Amino acid sequence: MNPIREILAKQKVLIIDGAFGTELERKGYDINDSLWSAKFLMEKPEAIGEVHKDYLEAGSDCITTASYQATYEGFMKRGLSEKEAKALIQSSVKIAKNVRDTFWKDVKNHAKRPKPLVAASVGPYGAYLADGSEFRGHYGLSIDELMIFHRKRLATLIEAKPDLLACETIPCLLEAQALCKLLEAFPTIHAWVSFSAKDGVHINSGESMRECAQFLDTQKQIIAIGINCTAPHYIESLIGEIKAVSSKPIIVYPNGGATYNALTKTWDGLSKSASYGKMAYVWYKKGASIIGGCCQTTPFDIAQIAQWVRY
């Protein structure tokens, strides 16, 4: 069962959520940490639930778990046992599913929308390094080494039974290939893969978006291909690059347009314009059918998308 296809059969766009870490920051929480938003799985899980709830109320058809930076290696560096790390990683899915199920119990929330999905976030190896590597993509690792890094966490997230996986902010084709190879051990699981890009043609490693989409088009378990955490002004061009070689649904969730500073773990420069909903409509017209936001976007931005999707 392809959960994305089911929703897109009923409405023109599947709306995903927006930023997680920067949304926690906007609420007054300190995310300047190597675990980033994943530290709240340990310290304040109710804060994670708040963000999920805000996005569902804004109109999201899919919420993404707070597991982007949640890894065995990261938690065990903090002195946790492997068993404790596993419980925390799986708690990201449980929190999201509980918030979604509570939201859906209220029949008023059924109007003009499908039951929302929960996508388990699988961040790149670079997110664990916490040095901005996901915006460069040159790890110096082989496909086998990347598979070793991702294998246990992937299995742990799948065991918690999300609706699908969100393999996101992937900066190089090799990492996407490693994840696809690992997914073969779980043939009933679906995933999207979204890359971080440095311009309108290339992902952050310098490889072409077209080459990446061409590969993913051959992967049965990948049910959407796209771009996230990339400046909004590159999105139209990147949609065209994917469309040229794939007929799979295209997912886009750019950031606000600022640049990530790995030293300070903050975003520098100009943030997004106030017309996120209008930009999203242009991306839809260009060919994207799954749309949301990444760093610096907010529930207000998602609500703008829901306005033209549903009304």
Short mmCIF file of C-alpha atoms in Angstrom, two decimals:
data_model
loop_
_atom_site.label_atom_id
_atom_site.label_comp_id
_atom_site.label_asym_id
_atom_site.label_seq_id
_atom_site.Cartn_x
_atom_site.Cartn_y
_atom_site.Cartn_z
CA MET A 1 0.00 0.00 0.00
CA ASN A 2 1.47 3.32 -1.13
CA PRO A 3 0.23 5.94 1.39
CA ILE A 4 1.25 8.88 -0.78
CA ARG A 5 -0.59 7.61 -3.85
CA GLU A 6 -3.76 7.16 -1.80
CA ILE A 7 -3.80 10.77 -0.66
CA LEU A 8 -2.81 12.19 -4.06
CA ALA A 9 -5.71 10.28 -5.63
CA LYS A 10 -8.03 12.46 -3.56
CA GLN A 11 -6.34 15.88 -3.51
CA LYS A 12 -3.92 17.74 -5.76
CA VAL A 13 -1.18 18.23 -3.16
CA LEU A 14 -0.10 16.30 -0.07
CA ILE A 15 0.89 18.94 2.48
CA ILE A 16 3.78 18.02 4.76
CA ASP A 17 4.93 19.95 7.81
CA GLY A 18 7.56 22.67 8.19
CA ALA A 19 10.69 23.26 10.25
CA PHE A 20 11.23 21.31 13.43
CA GLY A 21 14.42 22.52 15.11
CA THR A 22 13.99 26.18 14.23
CA GLU A 23 10.31 25.94 15.26
CA LEU A 24 11.37 24.71 18.71
CA GLU A 25 13.81 27.62 18.79
CA ARG A 26 11.03 30.03 17.83
CA LYS A 27 9.08 28.71 20.82
CA GLY A 28 12.00 29.63 23.08
CA TYR A 29 13.83 26.32 23.35
CA ASP A 30 17.62 26.13 23.02
CA ILE A 31 18.63 23.80 20.15
CA ASN A 32 22.33 24.73 20.02
CA ASP A 33 23.48 21.18 20.61
CA SER A 34 25.11 18.38 18.61
CA LEU A 35 21.84 16.42 18.97
CA TRP A 36 19.86 19.44 17.76
CA SER A 37 16.10 18.83 18.09
CA ALA A 38 16.71 15.16 19.02
CA LYS A 39 17.87 16.23 22.49
CA PHE A 40 14.22 17.00 23.29
CA LEU A 41 13.45 13.29 22.99
CA MET A 42 15.52 13.05 26.17
CA GLU A 43 14.78 16.37 27.86
CA LYS A 44 11.27 17.51 26.93
CA PRO A 45 9.25 15.16 24.70
CA GLU A 46 6.12 17.24 25.24
CA ALA A 47 7.80 20.08 23.28
CA ILE A 48 8.06 17.75 20.29
CA GLY A 49 4.38 16.92 20.63
CA GLU A 50 3.52 20.64 20.65
CA VAL A 51 5.24 21.17 17.30
CA HIS A 52 3.51 18.16 15.70
CA LYS A 53 0.14 19.41 16.95
CA ASP A 54 0.74 22.91 15.58
CA TYR A 55 1.48 21.53 12.12
CA LEU A 56 -1.55 19.26 12.09
CA GLU A 57 -3.75 22.19 13.07
CA ALA A 58 -2.13 24.25 10.30
CA GLY A 59 -3.17 21.62 7.74
CA SER A 60 -0.32 19.11 7.38
CA ASP A 61 -1.25 15.77 5.84
CA CYS A 62 2.04 14.30 7.03
CA ILE A 63 4.17 15.04 10.08
CA THR A 64 7.85 14.10 10.25
CA THR A 65 9.35 12.62 13.40
CA ALA A 66 12.05 14.31 15.49
CA SER A 67 14.57 11.60 14.58
CA TYR A 68 16.58 13.55 11.98
CA GLN A 69 19.57 13.79 14.32
CA ALA A 70 18.65 10.86 16.57
CA THR A 71 21.31 8.15 16.22
CA TYR A 72 22.70 5.36 18.36
CA GLU A 73 26.13 6.96 18.10
CA GLY A 74 24.90 10.39 19.13
CA PHE A 75 22.94 9.21 22.16
CA MET A 76 25.64 6.77 23.31
CA LYS A 77 28.21 9.59 23.18
CA ARG A 78 26.01 11.21 25.85
CA GLY A 79 26.45 8.18 28.08
CA LEU A 80 23.21 6.39 27.24
CA SER A 81 23.14 2.63 26.77
CA GLU A 82 22.27 1.06 23.43
CA LYS A 83 18.91 0.02 24.87
CA GLU A 84 18.18 3.59 26.01
CA ALA A 85 19.22 4.95 22.60
CA LYS A 86 16.86 2.54 20.86
CA ALA A 87 13.97 3.57 23.11
CA LEU A 88 14.59 7.25 22.39
CA ILE A 89 14.79 6.76 18.62
CA GLN A 90 11.53 4.80 18.66
CA SER A 91 9.91 7.37 20.95
CA SER A 92 10.12 9.88 18.08
CA VAL A 93 7.67 7.74 16.10
CA LYS A 94 5.47 7.03 19.13
CA ILE A 95 5.15 10.73 19.99
CA ALA A 96 4.16 11.63 16.42
CA LYS A 97 1.66 8.76 16.14
CA ASN A 98 0.06 9.63 19.50
CA VAL A 99 -0.34 13.29 18.53
CA ARG A 100 -1.74 12.31 15.12
CA ASP A 101 -4.17 9.77 16.62
CA THR A 102 -5.39 12.25 19.25
CA PHE A 103 -5.90 14.88 16.55
CA TRP A 104 -7.83 12.42 14.38
CA LYS A 105 -10.13 11.31 17.22
CA ASP A 106 -11.85 14.69 16.93
CA VAL A 107 -14.21 14.28 13.97
CA LYS A 108 -14.15 18.04 13.36
CA ASN A 109 -10.60 17.52 12.08
CA HIS A 110 -11.80 15.17 9.32
CA ALA A 111 -13.27 17.96 7.20
CA LYS A 112 -11.71 18.30 3.73
CA ARG A 113 -8.65 16.22 4.58
CA PRO A 114 -7.33 12.64 4.76
CA LYS A 115 -6.01 11.00 7.91
CA PRO A 116 -2.49 12.44 8.34
CA LEU A 117 0.58 10.25 7.89
CA VAL A 118 3.64 9.89 10.11
CA ALA A 119 6.98 9.86 8.27
CA ALA A 120 10.03 8.73 10.25
CA SER A 121 12.87 11.13 9.52
CA VAL A 122 16.17 9.55 8.48
CA GLY A 123 18.78 12.29 8.48
CA PRO A 124 22.11 11.94 6.64
CA TYR A 125 25.42 10.85 8.13
CA GLY A 126 26.40 14.53 8.09
CA ALA A 127 23.65 15.36 10.60
CA TYR A 128 25.26 13.03 13.13
CA LEU A 129 28.63 14.77 12.58
CA ALA A 130 26.90 18.07 13.47
CA ASP A 131 29.44 20.02 11.42
CA GLY A 132 27.29 21.07 8.46
CA SER A 133 28.43 18.11 6.32
CA GLU A 134 24.91 17.63 5.00
CA PHE A 135 25.45 20.90 3.14
CA ARG A 136 28.66 19.60 1.52
CA GLY A 137 28.25 15.86 1.11
CA HIS A 138 31.88 14.82 0.88
CA TYR A 139 32.22 12.33 3.72
CA GLY A 140 35.02 10.19 2.34
CA LEU A 141 33.03 7.03 3.22
CA SER A 142 32.23 4.03 1.04
CA ILE A 143 28.71 2.77 0.40
CA ASP A 144 29.38 -0.12 2.81
CA GLU A 145 30.47 2.29 5.57
CA LEU A 146 27.33 4.40 5.04
CA MET A 147 25.19 1.26 5.19
CA ILE A 148 26.82 0.26 8.48
CA PHE A 149 26.03 3.70 9.92
CA HIS A 150 22.37 3.70 8.81
CA ARG A 151 21.46 0.01 9.21
CA LYS A 152 20.55 -0.21 12.89
CA ARG A 153 18.75 3.12 13.09
CA LEU A 154 16.72 2.34 9.97
CA ALA A 155 15.61 -1.01 11.43
CA THR A 156 14.81 0.67 14.76
CA LEU A 157 12.59 3.31 13.15
CA ILE A 158 10.81 0.73 10.95
CA GLU A 159 10.13 -1.44 14.02
CA ALA A 160 8.18 1.49 15.52
CA LYS A 161 5.78 1.28 12.53
CA PRO A 162 5.67 4.74 10.93
CA ASP A 163 3.58 5.08 7.75
CA LEU A 164 6.71 5.70 5.68
CA LEU A 165 10.30 6.94 5.93
CA ALA A 166 11.56 10.42 5.07
CA CYS A 167 15.20 10.10 3.95
CA GLU A 168 15.97 13.80 3.93
CA THR A 169 18.66 16.42 3.38
CA ILE A 170 20.71 13.77 1.58
CA PRO A 171 23.76 15.57 0.11
CA CYS A 172 25.22 12.89 -2.18
CA LEU A 173 24.01 10.11 -4.45
CA LEU A 174 26.12 7.48 -2.67
CA GLU A 175 24.17 7.98 0.55
CA ALA A 176 20.85 7.64 -1.29
CA GLN A 177 22.14 4.42 -2.85
CA ALA A 178 23.18 3.09 0.58
CA LEU A 179 19.71 3.80 2.01
CA CYS A 180 17.95 2.16 -0.97
CA LYS A 181 20.12 -0.92 -0.58
CA LEU A 182 19.23 -1.17 3.11
CA LEU A 183 15.51 -0.79 2.34
CA GLU A 184 15.61 -3.99 0.29
CA ALA A 185 15.62 -5.91 3.60
CA PHE A 186 12.20 -4.32 4.37
CA PRO A 187 10.25 -4.83 1.12
CA THR A 188 6.92 -3.54 2.46
CA ILE A 189 8.37 -0.18 3.55
CA HIS A 190 8.01 2.94 1.41
CA ALA A 191 10.19 6.04 1.58
CA TRP A 192 10.78 9.38 -0.01
CA VAL A 193 14.29 10.65 -0.70
CA SER A 194 14.96 14.37 -0.76
CA PHE A 195 18.35 15.94 -1.44
CA SER A 196 19.89 19.19 -0.28
CA ALA A 197 20.98 21.22 -3.30
CA LYS A 198 23.47 24.03 -3.88
CA ASP A 199 21.94 25.49 -7.05
CA GLY A 200 19.18 24.84 -9.57
CA VAL A 201 20.90 21.83 -11.14
CA HIS A 202 23.27 20.23 -8.60
CA ILE A 203 22.87 18.67 -5.17
CA ASN A 204 25.34 19.73 -2.48
CA SER A 205 27.99 17.15 -3.45
CA GLY A 206 28.12 18.67 -6.95
CA GLU A 207 26.34 15.71 -8.59
CA SER A 208 23.43 16.51 -10.87
CA MET A 209 19.87 16.37 -9.56
CA ARG A 210 18.93 14.66 -12.79
CA GLU A 211 21.37 11.80 -12.21
CA CYS A 212 20.02 11.31 -8.69
CA ALA A 213 16.39 11.30 -9.84
CA GLN A 214 17.24 8.88 -12.63
CA PHE A 215 18.62 6.40 -10.11
CA LEU A 216 15.69 6.78 -7.68
CA ASP A 217 13.19 6.35 -10.48
CA THR A 218 14.35 2.71 -10.71
CA GLN A 219 13.84 2.04 -6.98
CA LYS A 220 10.43 0.50 -6.28
CA GLN A 221 10.31 1.42 -2.60
CA ILE A 222 11.02 5.11 -3.26
CA ILE A 223 7.61 6.70 -3.78
CA ALA A 224 8.63 10.36 -4.05
CA ILE A 225 11.78 12.19 -5.10
CA GLY A 226 12.71 15.74 -4.26
CA ILE A 227 14.57 18.51 -2.52
CA ASN A 228 14.59 19.94 0.98
CA CYS A 229 16.61 22.40 3.06
CA THR A 230 17.51 24.29 -0.10
CA ALA A 231 16.97 27.96 -0.94
CA PRO A 232 13.47 28.58 -2.37
CA HIS A 233 14.76 30.29 -5.54
CA TYR A 234 16.35 27.04 -6.76
CA ILE A 235 13.23 24.93 -6.41
CA GLU A 236 11.54 25.60 -9.78
CA SER A 237 14.65 24.61 -11.70
CA LEU A 238 15.22 21.49 -9.59
CA ILE A 239 11.62 20.36 -10.14
CA GLY A 240 12.30 20.58 -13.88
CA GLU A 241 15.45 18.46 -13.51
CA ILE A 242 13.52 15.71 -11.71
CA LYS A 243 10.56 15.84 -14.10
CA ALA A 244 12.89 15.35 -17.06
CA VAL A 245 13.79 11.81 -15.92
CA SER A 246 11.08 10.59 -13.52
CA SER A 247 7.31 10.36 -13.33
CA LYS A 248 7.26 9.74 -9.56
CA PRO A 249 5.64 12.37 -7.29
CA ILE A 250 7.98 15.29 -6.62
CA ILE A 251 8.41 16.48 -3.04
CA VAL A 252 9.76 19.94 -2.18
CA TYR A 253 10.27 21.52 1.22
CA PRO A 254 12.86 24.27 1.00
CA ASN A 255 14.27 26.27 3.87
CA GLY A 256 13.71 29.97 4.43
CA GLY A 257 16.62 30.99 2.20
CA ALA A 258 19.31 31.71 4.80
CA THR A 259 22.68 29.91 5.07
CA TYR A 260 23.51 27.44 7.83
CA ASN A 261 26.55 28.29 9.97
CA ALA A 262 27.95 24.97 11.31
CA LEU A 263 30.15 26.70 13.88
CA THR A 264 27.39 28.61 15.62
CA LYS A 265 24.65 26.14 14.60
CA THR A 266 22.53 29.08 13.50
CA TRP A 267 21.12 30.41 10.22
CA ASP A 268 22.75 33.53 8.75
CA GLY A 269 21.31 36.01 6.33
CA LEU A 270 17.97 36.78 4.80
CA SER A 271 15.04 34.59 5.71
CA LYS A 272 11.99 33.75 3.60
CA SER A 273 9.50 36.19 2.17
CA ALA A 274 6.02 36.47 3.63
CA SER A 275 4.41 34.81 0.58
CA TYR A 276 5.34 31.18 1.18
CA GLY A 277 1.91 30.00 0.08
CA LYS A 278 2.28 31.81 -3.25
CA MET A 279 5.73 30.32 -3.86
CA ALA A 280 4.35 26.87 -3.03
CA TYR A 281 1.57 27.34 -5.59
CA VAL A 282 4.19 28.04 -8.27
CA TRP A 283 6.04 24.84 -7.29
CA TYR A 284 2.77 22.92 -7.63
CA LYS A 285 2.16 24.39 -11.09
CA LYS A 286 5.71 23.38 -12.08
CA GLY A 287 5.05 19.78 -11.06
CA ALA A 288 5.50 19.27 -7.30
CA SER A 289 2.68 17.35 -5.61
CA ILE A 290 4.08 17.02 -2.06
CA ILE A 291 4.93 20.38 -0.51
CA GLY A 292 6.00 21.69 2.88
CA GLY A 293 8.86 23.57 4.48
CA CYS A 294 12.24 23.01 6.14
CA CYS A 295 14.38 25.18 8.47
CA GLN A 296 12.84 28.58 9.37
CA THR A 297 9.40 27.79 7.96
CA THR A 298 6.49 27.80 10.39
CA PRO A 299 2.93 26.49 10.86
CA PHE A 300 1.76 29.82 9.40
CA ASP A 301 3.55 28.98 6.14
CA ILE A 302 1.96 25.54 6.04
CA ALA A 303 -1.46 27.08 6.68
CA GLN A 304 -0.91 29.30 3.62
CA ILE A 305 -0.45 26.18 1.48
CA ALA A 306 -3.54 24.54 2.97
CA GLN A 307 -5.58 27.62 2.02
CA TRP A 308 -5.23 27.01 -1.73
CA VAL A 309 -5.10 23.22 -1.54
CA ARG A 310 -8.35 22.81 0.37
CA TYR A 311 -10.47 25.92 -0.16
#
